[in-house]
Short mmCIF file of C-alpha atoms in Angstrom, two decimals:
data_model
loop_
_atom_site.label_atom_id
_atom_site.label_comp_id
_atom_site.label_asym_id
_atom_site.label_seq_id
_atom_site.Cartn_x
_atom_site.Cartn_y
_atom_site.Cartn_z
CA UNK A 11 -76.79 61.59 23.84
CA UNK A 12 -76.36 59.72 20.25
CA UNK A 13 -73.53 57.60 19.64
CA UNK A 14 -70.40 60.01 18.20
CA UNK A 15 -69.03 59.36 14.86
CA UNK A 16 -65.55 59.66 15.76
CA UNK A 17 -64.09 57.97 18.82
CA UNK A 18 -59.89 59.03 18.94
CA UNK A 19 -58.80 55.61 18.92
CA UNK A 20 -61.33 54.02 21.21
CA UNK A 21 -61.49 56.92 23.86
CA UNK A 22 -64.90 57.61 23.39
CA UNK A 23 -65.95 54.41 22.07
CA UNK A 24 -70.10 53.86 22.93
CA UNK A 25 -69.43 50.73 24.82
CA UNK A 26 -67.50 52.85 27.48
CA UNK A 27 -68.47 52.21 30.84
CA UNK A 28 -66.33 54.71 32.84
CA UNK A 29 -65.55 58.41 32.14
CA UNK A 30 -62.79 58.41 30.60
CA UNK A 31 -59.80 59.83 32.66
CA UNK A 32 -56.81 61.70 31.61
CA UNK A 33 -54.28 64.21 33.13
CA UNK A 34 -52.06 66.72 31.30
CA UNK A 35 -48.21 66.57 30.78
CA UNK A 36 -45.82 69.26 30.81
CA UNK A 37 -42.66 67.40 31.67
CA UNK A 38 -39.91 67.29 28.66
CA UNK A 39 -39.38 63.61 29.69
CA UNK A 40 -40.50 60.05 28.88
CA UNK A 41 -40.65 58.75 32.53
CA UNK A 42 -44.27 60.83 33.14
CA UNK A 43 -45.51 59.23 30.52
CA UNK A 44 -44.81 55.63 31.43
CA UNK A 45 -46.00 56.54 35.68
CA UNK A 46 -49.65 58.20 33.81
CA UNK A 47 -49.97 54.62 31.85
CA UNK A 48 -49.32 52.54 34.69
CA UNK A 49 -51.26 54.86 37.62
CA UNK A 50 -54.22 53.81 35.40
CA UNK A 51 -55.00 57.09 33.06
CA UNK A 52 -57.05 56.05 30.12
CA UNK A 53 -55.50 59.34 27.98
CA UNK A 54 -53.19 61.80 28.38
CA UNK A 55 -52.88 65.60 27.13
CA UNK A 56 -49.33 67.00 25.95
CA UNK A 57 -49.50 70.47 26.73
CA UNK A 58 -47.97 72.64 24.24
CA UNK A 59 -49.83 75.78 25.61
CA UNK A 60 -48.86 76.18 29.49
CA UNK A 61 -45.68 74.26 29.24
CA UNK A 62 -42.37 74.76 27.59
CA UNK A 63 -42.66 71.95 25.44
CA UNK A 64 -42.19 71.65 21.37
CA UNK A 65 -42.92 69.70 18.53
CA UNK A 66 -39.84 67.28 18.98
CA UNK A 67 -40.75 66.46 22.41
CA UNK A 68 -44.33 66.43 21.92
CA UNK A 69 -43.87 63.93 19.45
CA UNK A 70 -41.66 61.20 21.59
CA UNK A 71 -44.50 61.32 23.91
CA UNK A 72 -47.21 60.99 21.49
CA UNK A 73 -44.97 57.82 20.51
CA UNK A 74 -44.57 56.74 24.20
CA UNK A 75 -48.19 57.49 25.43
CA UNK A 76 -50.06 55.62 22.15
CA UNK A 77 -47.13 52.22 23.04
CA UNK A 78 -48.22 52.18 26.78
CA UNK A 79 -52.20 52.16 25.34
CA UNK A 80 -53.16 55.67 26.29
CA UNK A 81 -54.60 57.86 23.85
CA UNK A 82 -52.40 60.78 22.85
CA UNK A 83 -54.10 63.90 23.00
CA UNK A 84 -52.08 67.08 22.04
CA UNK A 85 -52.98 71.10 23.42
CA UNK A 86 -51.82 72.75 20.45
CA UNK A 87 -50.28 76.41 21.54
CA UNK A 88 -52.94 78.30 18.83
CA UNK A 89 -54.72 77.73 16.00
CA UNK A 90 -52.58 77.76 13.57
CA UNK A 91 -53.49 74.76 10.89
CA UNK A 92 -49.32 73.52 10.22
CA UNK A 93 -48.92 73.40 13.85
CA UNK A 94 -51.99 70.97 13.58
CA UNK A 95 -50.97 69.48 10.87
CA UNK A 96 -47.77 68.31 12.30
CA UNK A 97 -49.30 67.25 15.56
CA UNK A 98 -52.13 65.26 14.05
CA UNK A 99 -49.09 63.63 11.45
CA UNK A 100 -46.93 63.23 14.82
CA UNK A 101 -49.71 60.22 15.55
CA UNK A 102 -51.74 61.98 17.86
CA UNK A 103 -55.33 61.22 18.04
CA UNK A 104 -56.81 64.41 18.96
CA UNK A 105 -56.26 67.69 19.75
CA UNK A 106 -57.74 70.54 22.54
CA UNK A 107 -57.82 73.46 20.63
CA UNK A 108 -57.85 76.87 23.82
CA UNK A 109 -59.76 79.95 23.13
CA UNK A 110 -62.40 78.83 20.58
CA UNK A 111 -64.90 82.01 20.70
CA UNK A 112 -66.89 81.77 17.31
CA UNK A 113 -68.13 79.14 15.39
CA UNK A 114 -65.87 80.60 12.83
CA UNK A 115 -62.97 80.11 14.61
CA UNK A 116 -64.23 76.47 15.43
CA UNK A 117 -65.08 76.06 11.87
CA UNK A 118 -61.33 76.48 10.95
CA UNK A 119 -59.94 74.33 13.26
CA UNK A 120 -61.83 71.66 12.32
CA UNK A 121 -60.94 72.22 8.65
CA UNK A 122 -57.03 72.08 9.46
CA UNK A 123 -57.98 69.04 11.19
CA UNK A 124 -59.70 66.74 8.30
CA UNK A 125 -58.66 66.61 4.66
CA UNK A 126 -60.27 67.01 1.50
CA UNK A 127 -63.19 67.40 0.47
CA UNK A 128 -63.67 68.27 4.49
CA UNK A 129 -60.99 70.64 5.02
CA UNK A 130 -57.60 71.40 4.36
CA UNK A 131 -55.41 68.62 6.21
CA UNK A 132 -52.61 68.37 4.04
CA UNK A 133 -51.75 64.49 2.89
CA UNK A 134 -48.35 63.03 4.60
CA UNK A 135 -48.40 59.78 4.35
CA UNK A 136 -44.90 59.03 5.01
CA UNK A 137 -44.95 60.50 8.88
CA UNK A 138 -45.77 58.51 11.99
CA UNK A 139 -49.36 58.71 11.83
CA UNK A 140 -48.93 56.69 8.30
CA UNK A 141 -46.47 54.20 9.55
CA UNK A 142 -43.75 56.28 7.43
CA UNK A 143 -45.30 54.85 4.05
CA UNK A 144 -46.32 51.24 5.23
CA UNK A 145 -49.75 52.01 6.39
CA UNK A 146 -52.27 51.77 3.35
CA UNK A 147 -53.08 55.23 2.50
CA UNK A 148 -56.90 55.30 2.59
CA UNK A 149 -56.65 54.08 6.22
CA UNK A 150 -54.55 56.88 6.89
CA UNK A 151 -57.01 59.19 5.59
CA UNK A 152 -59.56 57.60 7.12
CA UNK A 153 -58.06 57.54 10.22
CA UNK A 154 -57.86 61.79 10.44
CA UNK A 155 -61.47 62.13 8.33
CA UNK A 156 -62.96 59.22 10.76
CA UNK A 157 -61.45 58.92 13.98
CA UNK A 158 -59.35 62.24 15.05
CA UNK A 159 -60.76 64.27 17.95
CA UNK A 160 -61.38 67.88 17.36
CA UNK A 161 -62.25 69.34 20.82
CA UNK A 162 -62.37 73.28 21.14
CA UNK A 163 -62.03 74.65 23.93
CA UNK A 164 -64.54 77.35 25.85
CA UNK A 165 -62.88 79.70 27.60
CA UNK A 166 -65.24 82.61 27.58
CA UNK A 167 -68.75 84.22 27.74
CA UNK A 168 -68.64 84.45 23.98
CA UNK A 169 -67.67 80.89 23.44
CA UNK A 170 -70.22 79.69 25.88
CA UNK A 171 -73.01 81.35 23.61
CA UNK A 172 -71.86 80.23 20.42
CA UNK A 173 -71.54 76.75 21.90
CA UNK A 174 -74.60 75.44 19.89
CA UNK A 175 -73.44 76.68 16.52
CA UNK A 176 -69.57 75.11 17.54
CA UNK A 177 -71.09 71.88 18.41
CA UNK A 178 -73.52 71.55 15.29
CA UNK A 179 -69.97 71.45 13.14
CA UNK A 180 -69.89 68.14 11.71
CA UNK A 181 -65.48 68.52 12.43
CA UNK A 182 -65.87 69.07 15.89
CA UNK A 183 -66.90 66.09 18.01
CA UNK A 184 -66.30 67.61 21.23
CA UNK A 185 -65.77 70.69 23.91
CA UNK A 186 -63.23 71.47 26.71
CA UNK A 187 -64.51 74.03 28.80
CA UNK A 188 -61.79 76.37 30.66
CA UNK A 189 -63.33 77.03 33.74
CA UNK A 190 -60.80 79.21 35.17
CA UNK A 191 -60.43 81.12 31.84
CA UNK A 192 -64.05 81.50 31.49
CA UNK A 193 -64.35 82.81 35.19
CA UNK A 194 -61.43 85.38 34.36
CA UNK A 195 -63.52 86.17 31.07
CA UNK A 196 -66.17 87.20 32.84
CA UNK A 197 -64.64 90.78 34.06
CA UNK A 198 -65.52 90.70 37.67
CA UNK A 199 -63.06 89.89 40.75
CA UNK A 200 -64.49 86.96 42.86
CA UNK A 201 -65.71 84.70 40.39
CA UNK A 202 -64.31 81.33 40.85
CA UNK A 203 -64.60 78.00 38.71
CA UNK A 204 -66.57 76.66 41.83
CA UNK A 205 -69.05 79.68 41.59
CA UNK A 206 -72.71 79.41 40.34
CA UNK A 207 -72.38 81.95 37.94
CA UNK A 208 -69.55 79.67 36.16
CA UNK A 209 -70.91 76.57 37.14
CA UNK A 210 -74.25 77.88 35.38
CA UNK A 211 -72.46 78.58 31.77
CA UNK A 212 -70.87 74.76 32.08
CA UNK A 213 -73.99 73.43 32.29
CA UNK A 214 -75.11 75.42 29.26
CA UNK A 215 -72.42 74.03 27.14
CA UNK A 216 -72.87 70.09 28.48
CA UNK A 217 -77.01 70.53 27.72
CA UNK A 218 -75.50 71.91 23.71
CA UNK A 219 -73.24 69.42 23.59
CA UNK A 220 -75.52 66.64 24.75
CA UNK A 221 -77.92 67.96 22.68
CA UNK A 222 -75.83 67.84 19.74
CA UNK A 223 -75.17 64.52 20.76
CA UNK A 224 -70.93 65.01 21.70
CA UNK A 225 -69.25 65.15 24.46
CA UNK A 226 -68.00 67.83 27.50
CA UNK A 227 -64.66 68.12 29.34
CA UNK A 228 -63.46 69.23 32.32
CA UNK A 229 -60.14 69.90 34.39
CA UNK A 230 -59.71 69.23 38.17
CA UNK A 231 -56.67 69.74 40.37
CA UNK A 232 -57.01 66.81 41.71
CA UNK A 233 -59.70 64.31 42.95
CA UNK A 234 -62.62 66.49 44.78
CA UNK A 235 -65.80 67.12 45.22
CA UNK A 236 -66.41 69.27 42.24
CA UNK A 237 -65.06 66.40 39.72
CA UNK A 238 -67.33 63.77 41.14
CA UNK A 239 -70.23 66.26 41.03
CA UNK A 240 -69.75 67.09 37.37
CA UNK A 241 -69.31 63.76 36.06
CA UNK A 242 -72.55 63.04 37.97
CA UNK A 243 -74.44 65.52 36.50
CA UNK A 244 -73.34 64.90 32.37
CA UNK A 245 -69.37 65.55 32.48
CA UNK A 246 -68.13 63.01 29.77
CA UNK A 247 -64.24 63.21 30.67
CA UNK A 248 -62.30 64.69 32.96
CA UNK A 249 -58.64 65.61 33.27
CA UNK A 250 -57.12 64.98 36.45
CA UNK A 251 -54.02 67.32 37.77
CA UNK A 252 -50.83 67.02 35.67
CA UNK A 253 -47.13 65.78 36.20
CA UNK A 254 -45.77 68.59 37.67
CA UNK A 255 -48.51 69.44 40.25
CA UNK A 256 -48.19 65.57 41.61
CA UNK A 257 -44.74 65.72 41.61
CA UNK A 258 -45.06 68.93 43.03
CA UNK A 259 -47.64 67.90 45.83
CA UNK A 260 -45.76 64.60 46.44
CA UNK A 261 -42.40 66.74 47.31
CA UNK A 262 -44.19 69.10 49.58
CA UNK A 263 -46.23 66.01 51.66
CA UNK A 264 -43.01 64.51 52.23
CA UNK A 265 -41.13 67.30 53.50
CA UNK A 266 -43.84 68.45 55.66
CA UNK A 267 -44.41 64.59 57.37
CA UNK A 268 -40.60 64.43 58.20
CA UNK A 269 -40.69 67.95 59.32
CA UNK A 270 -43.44 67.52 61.99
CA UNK A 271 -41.96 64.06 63.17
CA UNK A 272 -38.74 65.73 63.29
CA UNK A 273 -40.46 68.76 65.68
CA UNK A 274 -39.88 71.65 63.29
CA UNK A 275 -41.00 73.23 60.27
CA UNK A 276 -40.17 73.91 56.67
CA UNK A 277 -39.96 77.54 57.49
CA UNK A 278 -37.80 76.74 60.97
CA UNK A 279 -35.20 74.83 58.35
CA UNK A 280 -35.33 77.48 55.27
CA UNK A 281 -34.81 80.28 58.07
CA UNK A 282 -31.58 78.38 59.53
CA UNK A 283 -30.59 77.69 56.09
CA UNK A 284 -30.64 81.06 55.11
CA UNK A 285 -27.89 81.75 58.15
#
């Protein structure tokens, strides 16, 4: 794979030596933030998509996440170029973009993402990504034409194919791939993100994108088998769980040890509870 042009702030800088790691946020609050930075996450991805988060919010933790030397990442909800605008002017240094099926659709985002002459980024100097004014204004161009991530995401059969002709845009310097999507995509019951017939497509869009000399992204639930496999065999960063799932997780392990020191279970206390 050739070096990439743009590297979000250092994130996929050449002289990398480990994958880089990230995990989602969907909490409305600083403290994730701070726990991601100091568990050891290189990035993080605010998730405007699957999580009841908006623009206000998203852009405290771009603010918190960038301080704490993460880079911000942002799922936009669509692909709609103001909402990019404003995340990308927010100080975020790249975007996942979901449901990316044609290389039109690709070809868009990556316009809304880069300004003239190589798309149709709208100049606003004055936000956060320009230091409100302060920051020389070439750099801030340079800085969304140069450095910005634009990383579509695959989340069907139709993406997968058009992979090559996503990935041969000059604006897009990366693909997510939605595994579980992709597996719903593919209109039978029983196929899992696990199976071969899934697993097959991934490996499709890593040999396009490695081919095209970017990079491919994957989500895991948590640390497993399937995570150390695909980073094995060409996975170039991986998201990790998210805040709410650990949190989640965390809640439910500690209940359960008391519980069986204590000689009963969860469902012997909601039962008397419910009394």
């Amino acid at each position: 794979m050739s070096t990439p042009r743009r590297t979000g702030g250092g994130l996929f800088a050449p002289d990398r030596t480990i994958t880089p790691l990230g995990t989602w946020l969907k909490i409305a609050s600083g403290e994730p933030v701070e726990i991601m930075a100091y568990a050891g996450f290189d990035f993080v991805v605010i998730d405007l998509e699957h999580a009841p988060l908006d623009l206000q919010t998203a852009y405290r933790l771009i603010n918190s996440a960038a301080a704490l030397g993460m880079a911000p990442l942002v799922r936009v909800p669509d692909t709609t170029a103001s909402t990019i605008q404003k995340v990308l002017d927010a100080g975020a240094m790249g975007i996942l973009v979901p449901h990316v099926d044609t290389v039109e659709q690709a070809a868009a985002v990556g316009r809304a993402c880069r300004f003239p002459p190589y798309g149709v980024r709208g100049a606003g100097g004055t936000s956060r990504a320009g230091a409100w004014g302060l920051r020389p204004n070439a750099d801030y161009l340079a800085t969304g034409n140069d450095d910005v991530l634009c990383i579509p995401q695959l989340e069907s059969v139709e993406a997968i194919k058009a992979a090559p002709e996503i990935l041969a845009l000059d604006s897009v310097d990366a693909v997510f791939v939605g595994a579980a999507d992709l597996s719903l995509s593919m209109g039978f019951m029983g196929s899992t993100p696990a199976s071969p017939d899934v697993l097959a497509l991934i490996a499709s869009a890593r040999d396009a994108a490695h081919a095209a000399g970017k990079r491919l992204g994957l989500a895991f639930g948590g640390v497993s088998e399937q995570a150390v496999r695909a980073v094995r065999e060409g996975c170039d960063f991986v998201l990790l769980g998210n805040d709410t799932t650990m949190l989640a997780t965390a809640a439910r392990a500690l209940v359960t040890e008391f519980r069986e020191a204590a000689g009963h279970d969860h469902a012997d206390e909601h039962a008397r509870r419910s009394d």
